[in-house]
């Protein structure tokens, strides 16, 4: 069995650009190139591509009978065993195209789900992918019983067909409910972990970005982790978190998340919300952008729209233009909330760390305090709400701590250094 390999599928790729399709469901040469990269990631080979332009989609086949015949001939000439559409297909269109072409027909969503199923390593990742697959499959069940529909009314066929179909539907509904319950348990565990982090005052910095922008490579470069980072789409699915010492007085948790892509299946976004909702609780987002990609602006827009969809658009965000070593000449001016880096060579990482520290410590001040022993309760509050760096016991308790703004007013009578009263300078 060890010598057996998964068979390599050969697929013809097809796409439609037409009025009546949403802006995110249009196909073009660039999206077909990305679809070919997805196919390669899934372990398949491209046997040809077809791009159709129409005034409106064909209700039955999406692309029209003439193009269907062209694709059928291309399937035969290229010895393809499937056709994959860059556009979303309705269940009826998928059935009609499969009948006309004589080979299985998938859409972009099904291909991405297959890749996620291959990549998921943890139990949590597998639960999320399985839930998305069942939700995608449910409206397409009827096509699996097409052979019984053709015999509708025949003795001995109608009843069993309906029974089996309804049985399958009930089974999938039960599976979906069970998987949702398991994901709810994942959410509860994550909420407990967040409460522990908040109690320990550990800031969270989350990496987000288009797939293959270099998030895992950046995580490795900053933390010394050894996460596999290959040049392929969706190489990392399961969330990875590592401790990052930004400076002597600033330590954060750096968390890598699944990459985004155009036309990411709705079911997949919903299923992965248990993981992706961590973005809404992050203190800082690092939006990693592939600066070497000619399509980086479009990719950045996709990521920002998904961040907004998840409700994390208000989190402080630093745009990290990665792969700057691949740029010709000097990079353009990016603005104060952006930085050019190369995770591969280490260029720009020092500046990135400075920006992270500035965002994380925004509103915080490092101060020295002299606490009387009858105010020892304030020390406990400092341990809970600030980052205590040094404590010495003498005639009073000398404390050095990084404090949030809300604590500074209460501590003002005991501050000896590091903060200024209005109109008054402290000793330095």
mmCIF file of N, CA and C in Angstrom, residues 213-326:
data_model
loop_
_atom_site.group_PDB
_atom_site.id
_atom_site.type_symbol
_atom_site.label_atom_id
_atom_site.label_comp_id
_atom_site.label_asym_id
_atom_site.label_seq_id
_atom_site.Cartn_x
_atom_site.Cartn_y
_atom_site.Cartn_z
ATOM 1 N N UNK A 213 0.910 34.853 0.989
ATOM 2 C CA UNK A 213 1.563 36.162 1.130
ATOM 3 C C UNK A 213 2.821 36.078 1.985
ATOM 4 N N UNK A 214 3.001 34.945 2.685
ATOM 5 C CA UNK A 214 4.209 34.755 3.495
ATOM 6 C C UNK A 214 3.985 34.907 4.982
ATOM 7 N N UNK A 215 2.762 34.642 5.464
ATOM 8 C CA UNK A 215 2.470 34.794 6.897
ATOM 9 C C UNK A 215 3.269 33.811 7.745
ATOM 10 N N UNK A 216 3.312 32.547 7.336
ATOM 11 C CA UNK A 216 4.039 31.540 8.116
ATOM 12 C C UNK A 216 5.537 31.818 8.117
ATOM 13 N N UNK A 217 6.062 32.258 6.969
ATOM 14 C CA UNK A 217 7.491 32.609 6.896
ATOM 15 C C UNK A 217 7.799 33.768 7.831
ATOM 16 N N UNK A 218 6.892 34.746 7.894
ATOM 17 C CA UNK A 218 7.083 35.888 8.787
ATOM 18 C C UNK A 218 7.015 35.451 10.246
ATOM 19 N N UNK A 219 6.082 34.573 10.577
ATOM 20 C CA UNK A 219 5.992 34.047 11.943
ATOM 21 C C UNK A 219 7.285 33.337 12.325
ATOM 22 N N UNK A 220 7.820 32.531 11.407
ATOM 23 C CA UNK A 220 9.080 31.838 11.668
ATOM 24 C C UNK A 220 10.221 32.831 11.874
ATOM 25 N N UNK A 221 10.274 33.874 11.035
ATOM 26 C CA UNK A 221 11.372 34.842 11.117
ATOM 27 C C UNK A 221 11.332 35.626 12.422
ATOM 28 N N UNK A 222 10.136 35.935 12.917
ATOM 29 C CA UNK A 222 10.006 36.748 14.125
ATOM 30 C C UNK A 222 10.179 35.938 15.407
ATOM 31 N N UNK A 223 9.727 34.681 15.401
ATOM 32 C CA UNK A 223 9.695 33.899 16.647
ATOM 33 C C UNK A 223 10.672 32.737 16.661
ATOM 34 N N UNK A 224 11.271 32.409 15.511
ATOM 35 C CA UNK A 224 12.151 31.247 15.469
ATOM 36 C C UNK A 224 11.406 29.938 15.412
ATOM 37 N N UNK A 225 10.107 29.989 15.124
ATOM 38 C CA UNK A 225 9.321 28.762 14.997
ATOM 39 C C UNK A 225 9.763 28.016 13.745
ATOM 40 N N UNK A 226 9.383 26.761 13.661
ATOM 41 C CA UNK A 226 9.774 25.948 12.501
ATOM 42 C C UNK A 226 8.537 25.425 11.788
ATOM 43 N N UNK A 227 7.594 26.341 11.531
ATOM 44 C CA UNK A 227 6.360 25.956 10.848
ATOM 45 C C UNK A 227 6.660 25.764 9.365
ATOM 46 N N UNK A 228 6.191 24.676 8.735
ATOM 47 C CA UNK A 228 6.417 24.500 7.301
ATOM 48 C C UNK A 228 5.862 25.695 6.527
ATOM 49 N N UNK A 229 6.678 26.272 5.652
ATOM 50 C CA UNK A 229 6.254 27.434 4.867
ATOM 51 C C UNK A 229 6.669 27.205 3.423
ATOM 52 N N UNK A 230 5.724 26.653 2.637
ATOM 53 C CA UNK A 230 6.012 26.325 1.243
ATOM 54 C C UNK A 230 5.332 27.312 0.307
ATOM 55 N N UNK A 231 5.829 27.372 -0.922
ATOM 56 C CA UNK A 231 5.286 28.305 -1.909
ATOM 57 C C UNK A 231 4.086 27.673 -2.602
ATOM 58 N N UNK A 232 2.970 27.570 -1.850
ATOM 59 C CA UNK A 232 1.748 27.040 -2.435
ATOM 60 C C UNK A 232 0.560 27.593 -1.659
ATOM 61 N N UNK A 233 -0.611 27.583 -2.310
ATOM 62 C CA UNK A 233 -1.793 28.172 -1.702
ATOM 63 C C UNK A 233 -2.297 27.322 -0.543
ATOM 64 N N UNK A 234 -2.797 27.993 0.495
ATOM 65 C CA UNK A 234 -3.387 27.323 1.663
ATOM 66 C C UNK A 234 -2.458 26.258 2.257
ATOM 67 N N UNK A 235 -1.181 26.602 2.373
ATOM 68 C CA UNK A 235 -0.245 25.633 2.950
ATOM 69 C C UNK A 235 -0.485 25.485 4.450
ATOM 70 N N UNK A 236 -0.973 26.547 5.101
ATOM 71 C CA UNK A 236 -1.241 26.499 6.539
ATOM 72 C C UNK A 236 -2.717 26.761 6.787
ATOM 73 N N UNK A 237 -3.398 25.818 7.432
ATOM 74 C CA UNK A 237 -4.808 26.007 7.772
ATOM 75 C C UNK A 237 -5.016 26.188 9.263
ATOM 76 N N UNK A 238 -4.340 25.373 10.051
ATOM 77 C CA UNK A 238 -4.571 25.381 11.486
ATOM 78 C C UNK A 238 -3.836 26.548 12.141
ATOM 79 N N UNK A 239 -4.536 27.238 13.031
ATOM 80 C CA UNK A 239 -3.975 28.406 13.698
ATOM 81 C C UNK A 239 -2.772 28.010 14.554
ATOM 82 N N UNK A 240 -1.697 28.781 14.436
ATOM 83 C CA UNK A 240 -0.486 28.563 15.222
ATOM 84 C C UNK A 240 -0.177 29.823 16.012
ATOM 85 N N UNK A 241 0.122 29.686 17.304
ATOM 86 C CA UNK A 241 0.421 30.839 18.151
ATOM 87 C C UNK A 241 1.773 30.633 18.819
ATOM 88 N N UNK A 242 2.605 31.669 18.799
ATOM 89 C CA UNK A 242 3.917 31.628 19.423
ATOM 90 C C UNK A 242 4.145 32.908 20.226
ATOM 91 N N UNK A 243 4.976 32.825 21.248
ATOM 92 C CA UNK A 243 5.336 33.995 22.036
ATOM 93 C C UNK A 243 6.414 34.792 21.310
ATOM 94 N N UNK A 244 6.234 36.111 21.263
ATOM 95 C CA UNK A 244 7.195 36.988 20.592
ATOM 96 C C UNK A 244 7.648 38.067 21.568
ATOM 97 N N UNK A 245 8.961 38.097 21.852
ATOM 98 C CA UNK A 245 9.523 39.162 22.691
ATOM 99 C C UNK A 245 9.820 40.356 21.779
ATOM 100 N N UNK A 246 8.923 41.333 21.797
ATOM 101 C CA UNK A 246 9.067 42.501 20.924
ATOM 102 C C UNK A 246 10.225 43.375 21.399
ATOM 103 N N UNK A 247 10.323 43.559 22.713
ATOM 104 C CA UNK A 247 11.418 44.327 23.320
ATOM 105 C C UNK A 247 11.556 43.839 24.759
ATOM 106 N N UNK A 248 12.436 44.470 25.521
ATOM 107 C CA UNK A 248 12.630 44.053 26.919
ATOM 108 C C UNK A 248 11.349 44.153 27.726
ATOM 109 N N UNK A 249 10.560 45.172 27.457
ATOM 110 C CA UNK A 249 9.357 45.384 28.267
ATOM 111 C C UNK A 249 8.072 45.044 27.563
ATOM 112 N N UNK A 250 8.141 44.347 26.434
ATOM 113 C CA UNK A 250 6.917 44.060 25.666
ATOM 114 C C UNK A 250 6.978 42.657 25.081
ATOM 115 N N UNK A 251 6.071 41.804 25.542
ATOM 116 C CA UNK A 251 5.949 40.449 25.016
ATOM 117 C C UNK A 251 4.515 40.244 24.548
ATOM 118 N N UNK A 252 4.346 39.642 23.373
ATOM 119 C CA UNK A 252 3.011 39.421 22.823
ATOM 120 C C UNK A 252 2.870 37.978 22.367
ATOM 121 N N UNK A 253 1.629 37.581 22.104
ATOM 122 C CA UNK A 253 1.358 36.307 21.448
ATOM 123 C C UNK A 253 1.105 36.597 19.974
ATOM 124 N N UNK A 254 1.898 35.971 19.096
ATOM 125 C CA UNK A 254 1.765 36.172 17.657
ATOM 126 C C UNK A 254 1.025 34.967 17.080
ATOM 127 N N UNK A 255 -0.120 35.230 16.450
ATOM 128 C CA UNK A 255 -0.995 34.156 15.995
ATOM 129 C C UNK A 255 -1.145 34.185 14.480
ATOM 130 N N UNK A 256 -0.894 33.058 13.824
ATOM 131 C CA UNK A 256 -1.054 32.926 12.378
ATOM 132 C C UNK A 256 -2.442 32.365 12.097
ATOM 133 N N UNK A 257 -3.117 32.875 11.072
ATOM 134 C CA UNK A 257 -4.459 32.404 10.727
ATOM 135 C C UNK A 257 -4.480 31.907 9.289
ATOM 136 N N UNK A 258 -5.588 31.250 8.929
ATOM 137 C CA UNK A 258 -5.737 30.738 7.568
ATOM 138 C C UNK A 258 -5.719 31.897 6.575
ATOM 139 N N UNK A 259 -5.129 31.651 5.402
ATOM 140 C CA UNK A 259 -5.081 32.686 4.374
ATOM 141 C C UNK A 259 -6.429 32.865 3.700
ATOM 142 N N UNK A 260 -6.653 34.075 3.186
ATOM 143 C CA UNK A 260 -7.880 34.380 2.459
ATOM 144 C C UNK A 260 -7.622 34.288 0.957
ATOM 145 N N UNK A 261 -8.709 34.255 0.192
ATOM 146 C CA UNK A 261 -8.610 34.201 -1.256
ATOM 147 C C UNK A 261 -9.902 34.735 -1.846
ATOM 148 N N UNK A 262 -9.850 35.153 -3.098
ATOM 149 C CA UNK A 262 -11.076 35.595 -3.767
ATOM 150 C C UNK A 262 -12.068 34.448 -3.849
ATOM 151 N N UNK A 263 -13.347 34.782 -3.750
ATOM 152 C CA UNK A 263 -14.426 33.798 -3.872
ATOM 153 C C UNK A 263 -14.281 32.670 -2.858
ATOM 154 N N UNK A 264 -13.803 33.005 -1.656
ATOM 155 C CA UNK A 264 -13.729 31.993 -0.600
ATOM 156 C C UNK A 264 -15.150 31.532 -0.287
ATOM 157 N N UNK A 265 -15.427 30.221 -0.303
ATOM 158 C CA UNK A 265 -16.801 29.745 -0.112
ATOM 159 C C UNK A 265 -17.421 30.267 1.183
ATOM 160 N N UNK A 266 -18.668 30.737 1.068
ATOM 161 C CA UNK A 266 -19.381 31.283 2.224
ATOM 162 C C UNK A 266 -19.429 30.266 3.364
ATOM 163 N N UNK A 267 -19.725 28.989 3.013
ATOM 164 C CA UNK A 267 -19.809 27.944 4.049
ATOM 165 C C UNK A 267 -18.489 27.813 4.794
ATOM 166 N N UNK A 268 -17.382 27.995 4.072
ATOM 167 C CA UNK A 268 -16.069 27.850 4.696
ATOM 168 C C UNK A 268 -15.799 28.992 5.671
ATOM 169 N N UNK A 269 -16.150 30.212 5.285
ATOM 170 C CA UNK A 269 -15.981 31.353 6.187
ATOM 171 C C UNK A 269 -16.815 31.153 7.446
ATOM 172 N N UNK A 270 -18.060 30.696 7.272
ATOM 173 C CA UNK A 270 -18.938 30.475 8.427
ATOM 174 C C UNK A 270 -18.369 29.385 9.335
ATOM 175 N N UNK A 271 -17.898 28.287 8.725
ATOM 176 C CA UNK A 271 -17.382 27.176 9.518
ATOM 177 C C UNK A 271 -16.121 27.562 10.281
ATOM 178 N N UNK A 272 -15.273 28.402 9.660
ATOM 179 C CA UNK A 272 -14.005 28.781 10.281
ATOM 180 C C UNK A 272 -14.138 29.992 11.210
ATOM 181 N N UNK A 273 -15.373 30.452 11.458
ATOM 182 C CA UNK A 273 -15.537 31.612 12.329
ATOM 183 C C UNK A 273 -15.054 31.330 13.746
ATOM 184 N N UNK A 274 -15.122 30.066 14.169
ATOM 185 C CA UNK A 274 -14.612 29.731 15.502
ATOM 186 C C UNK A 274 -13.133 30.056 15.611
ATOM 187 N N UNK A 275 -12.421 29.909 14.498
ATOM 188 C CA UNK A 275 -10.991 30.260 14.462
ATOM 189 C C UNK A 275 -10.802 31.740 14.145
ATOM 190 N N UNK A 276 -11.509 32.214 13.114
ATOM 191 C CA UNK A 276 -11.284 33.565 12.622
ATOM 192 C C UNK A 276 -11.796 34.643 13.564
ATOM 193 N N UNK A 277 -12.740 34.295 14.465
ATOM 194 C CA UNK A 277 -13.230 35.319 15.393
ATOM 195 C C UNK A 277 -12.141 35.784 16.359
ATOM 196 N N UNK A 278 -11.025 35.037 16.418
ATOM 197 C CA UNK A 278 -9.886 35.496 17.212
ATOM 198 C C UNK A 278 -9.397 36.861 16.725
ATOM 199 N N UNK A 279 -9.605 37.143 15.438
ATOM 200 C CA UNK A 279 -9.182 38.429 14.888
ATOM 201 C C UNK A 279 -9.892 39.587 15.580
ATOM 202 N N UNK A 280 -11.156 39.372 15.964
ATOM 203 C CA UNK A 280 -11.924 40.463 16.574
ATOM 204 C C UNK A 280 -11.427 40.792 17.970
ATOM 205 N N UNK A 281 -10.650 39.890 18.580
ATOM 206 C CA UNK A 281 -10.139 40.110 19.929
ATOM 207 C C UNK A 281 -8.655 40.469 19.926
ATOM 208 N N UNK A 282 -8.057 40.550 18.749
ATOM 209 C CA UNK A 282 -6.624 40.864 18.669
ATOM 210 C C UNK A 282 -6.381 42.333 19.017
ATOM 211 N N UNK A 283 -5.260 42.587 19.688
ATOM 212 C CA UNK A 283 -4.876 43.966 20.003
ATOM 213 C C UNK A 283 -4.341 44.682 18.775
ATOM 214 N N UNK A 284 -3.677 43.928 17.885
ATOM 215 C CA UNK A 284 -3.121 44.487 16.649
ATOM 216 C C UNK A 284 -3.243 43.437 15.540
ATOM 217 N N UNK A 285 -3.612 43.868 14.339
ATOM 218 C CA UNK A 285 -3.601 42.997 13.170
ATOM 219 C C UNK A 285 -2.396 43.342 12.297
ATOM 220 N N UNK A 286 -1.684 42.315 11.849
ATOM 221 C CA UNK A 286 -0.630 42.500 10.850
ATOM 222 C C UNK A 286 -1.178 41.975 9.524
ATOM 223 N N UNK A 287 -1.547 42.899 8.636
ATOM 224 C CA UNK A 287 -2.070 42.516 7.328
ATOM 225 C C UNK A 287 -0.886 42.306 6.392
ATOM 226 N N UNK A 288 -0.538 41.039 6.153
ATOM 227 C CA UNK A 288 0.626 40.698 5.338
ATOM 228 C C UNK A 288 0.225 40.708 3.858
ATOM 229 N N UNK A 289 0.944 41.498 3.073
ATOM 230 C CA UNK A 289 0.649 41.684 1.651
ATOM 231 C C UNK A 289 1.870 41.260 0.834
ATOM 232 N N UNK A 290 1.639 40.511 -0.236
ATOM 233 C CA UNK A 290 2.724 40.111 -1.135
ATOM 234 C C UNK A 290 3.069 41.303 -2.032
ATOM 235 N N UNK A 291 4.110 42.060 -1.648
ATOM 236 C CA UNK A 291 4.465 43.272 -2.389
ATOM 237 C C UNK A 291 4.942 42.963 -3.797
ATOM 238 N N UNK A 292 5.359 41.716 -4.051
ATOM 239 C CA UNK A 292 5.877 41.359 -5.379
ATOM 240 C C UNK A 292 4.766 40.993 -6.359
ATOM 241 N N UNK A 293 3.530 40.855 -5.859
ATOM 242 C CA UNK A 293 2.430 40.458 -6.727
ATOM 243 C C UNK A 293 1.879 41.662 -7.477
ATOM 244 N N UNK A 294 1.699 41.560 -8.793
ATOM 245 C CA UNK A 294 1.103 42.677 -9.543
ATOM 246 C C UNK A 294 -0.359 42.910 -9.158
ATOM 247 N N UNK A 295 -0.960 41.938 -8.452
ATOM 248 C CA UNK A 295 -2.368 42.046 -8.059
ATOM 249 C C UNK A 295 -2.530 42.315 -6.561
ATOM 250 N N UNK A 296 -1.500 42.883 -5.923
ATOM 251 C CA UNK A 296 -1.555 43.028 -4.475
ATOM 252 C C UNK A 296 -2.703 43.927 -4.008
ATOM 253 N N UNK A 297 -3.065 44.930 -4.803
ATOM 254 C CA UNK A 297 -4.146 45.818 -4.384
ATOM 255 C C UNK A 297 -5.480 45.091 -4.326
ATOM 256 N N UNK A 298 -5.753 44.258 -5.333
ATOM 257 C CA UNK A 298 -6.979 43.468 -5.352
ATOM 258 C C UNK A 298 -6.971 42.455 -4.205
ATOM 259 N N UNK A 299 -5.824 41.825 -3.971
ATOM 260 C CA UNK A 299 -5.730 40.856 -2.878
ATOM 261 C C UNK A 299 -5.936 41.526 -1.522
ATOM 262 N N UNK A 300 -5.361 42.722 -1.350
ATOM 263 C CA UNK A 300 -5.538 43.453 -0.091
ATOM 264 C C UNK A 300 -6.995 43.826 0.122
ATOM 265 N N UNK A 301 -7.692 44.195 -0.968
ATOM 266 C CA UNK A 301 -9.111 44.544 -0.856
ATOM 267 C C UNK A 301 -9.932 43.340 -0.390
ATOM 268 N N UNK A 302 -9.640 42.159 -0.943
ATOM 269 C CA UNK A 302 -10.355 40.939 -0.549
ATOM 270 C C UNK A 302 -10.182 40.680 0.950
ATOM 271 N N UNK A 303 -8.943 40.804 1.439
ATOM 272 C CA UNK A 303 -8.661 40.553 2.855
ATOM 273 C C UNK A 303 -9.392 41.572 3.735
ATOM 274 N N UNK A 304 -9.346 42.838 3.341
ATOM 275 C CA UNK A 304 -9.983 43.878 4.156
ATOM 276 C C UNK A 304 -11.496 43.700 4.202
ATOM 277 N N UNK A 305 -12.094 43.244 3.099
ATOM 278 C CA UNK A 305 -13.538 42.995 3.087
ATOM 279 C C UNK A 305 -13.894 41.832 4.018
ATOM 280 N N UNK A 306 -13.066 40.783 4.032
ATOM 281 C CA UNK A 306 -13.332 39.643 4.917
ATOM 282 C C UNK A 306 -13.100 40.022 6.378
ATOM 283 N N UNK A 307 -12.104 40.870 6.653
ATOM 284 C CA UNK A 307 -11.884 41.353 8.017
ATOM 285 C C UNK A 307 -13.119 42.113 8.492
ATOM 286 N N UNK A 308 -13.675 42.959 7.617
ATOM 287 C CA UNK A 308 -14.885 43.706 7.960
ATOM 288 C C UNK A 308 -16.070 42.769 8.162
ATOM 289 N N UNK A 309 -16.158 41.728 7.322
ATOM 290 C CA UNK A 309 -17.240 40.745 7.442
ATOM 291 C C UNK A 309 -17.193 40.036 8.790
ATOM 292 N N UNK A 310 -15.991 39.841 9.307
ATOM 293 C CA UNK A 310 -15.817 39.172 10.601
ATOM 294 C C UNK A 310 -15.943 40.142 11.772
ATOM 295 N N UNK A 311 -16.099 41.439 11.488
ATOM 296 C CA UNK A 311 -16.281 42.428 12.550
ATOM 297 C C UNK A 311 -15.002 42.873 13.218
ATOM 298 N N UNK A 312 -13.856 42.721 12.529
ATOM 299 C CA UNK A 312 -12.559 43.072 13.130
ATOM 300 C C UNK A 312 -11.954 44.322 12.505
ATOM 301 N N UNK A 313 -12.784 45.103 11.786
ATOM 302 C CA UNK A 313 -12.217 46.238 11.045
ATOM 303 C C UNK A 313 -11.753 47.378 11.951
ATOM 304 N N UNK A 314 -12.178 47.388 13.235
ATOM 305 C CA UNK A 314 -11.793 48.476 14.136
ATOM 306 C C UNK A 314 -10.474 48.206 14.865
ATOM 307 N N UNK A 315 -9.956 47.001 14.735
ATOM 308 C CA UNK A 315 -8.689 46.682 15.401
ATOM 309 C C UNK A 315 -7.547 47.452 14.744
ATOM 310 N N UNK A 316 -6.577 47.957 15.539
ATOM 311 C CA UNK A 316 -5.408 48.626 14.949
ATOM 312 C C UNK A 316 -4.715 47.688 13.966
ATOM 313 N N UNK A 317 -4.368 48.211 12.789
ATOM 314 C CA UNK A 317 -3.820 47.357 11.733
ATOM 315 C C UNK A 317 -2.542 47.955 11.158
ATOM 316 N N UNK A 318 -1.538 47.103 10.991
ATOM 317 C CA UNK A 318 -0.287 47.486 10.324
ATOM 318 C C UNK A 318 -0.214 46.707 9.014
ATOM 319 N N UNK A 319 -0.054 47.421 7.898
ATOM 320 C CA UNK A 319 0.122 46.750 6.610
ATOM 321 C C UNK A 319 1.591 46.355 6.453
ATOM 322 N N UNK A 320 1.839 45.068 6.323
ATOM 323 C CA UNK A 320 3.206 44.556 6.204
ATOM 324 C C UNK A 320 3.420 44.090 4.764
ATOM 325 N N UNK A 321 4.174 44.876 4.000
ATOM 326 C CA UNK A 321 4.447 44.523 2.602
ATOM 327 C C UNK A 321 5.639 43.580 2.574
ATOM 328 N N UNK A 322 5.339 42.294 2.457
ATOM 329 C CA UNK A 322 6.364 41.252 2.501
ATOM 330 C C UNK A 322 6.963 41.023 1.106
ATOM 331 N N UNK A 323 8.074 40.283 1.069
ATOM 332 C CA UNK A 323 8.795 39.931 -0.173
ATOM 333 C C UNK A 323 9.374 41.175 -0.846
ATOM 334 N N UNK A 324 9.775 42.159 -0.032
ATOM 335 C CA UNK A 324 10.346 43.385 -0.602
ATOM 336 C C UNK A 324 11.670 43.111 -1.318
ATOM 337 N N UNK A 325 12.316 41.985 -0.993
ATOM 338 C CA UNK A 325 13.576 41.646 -1.660
ATOM 339 C C UNK A 325 13.360 41.293 -3.133
ATOM 340 N N UNK A 326 12.105 41.038 -3.515
ATOM 341 C CA UNK A 326 11.812 40.696 -4.907
ATOM 342 C C UNK A 326 11.452 41.916 -5.741
#
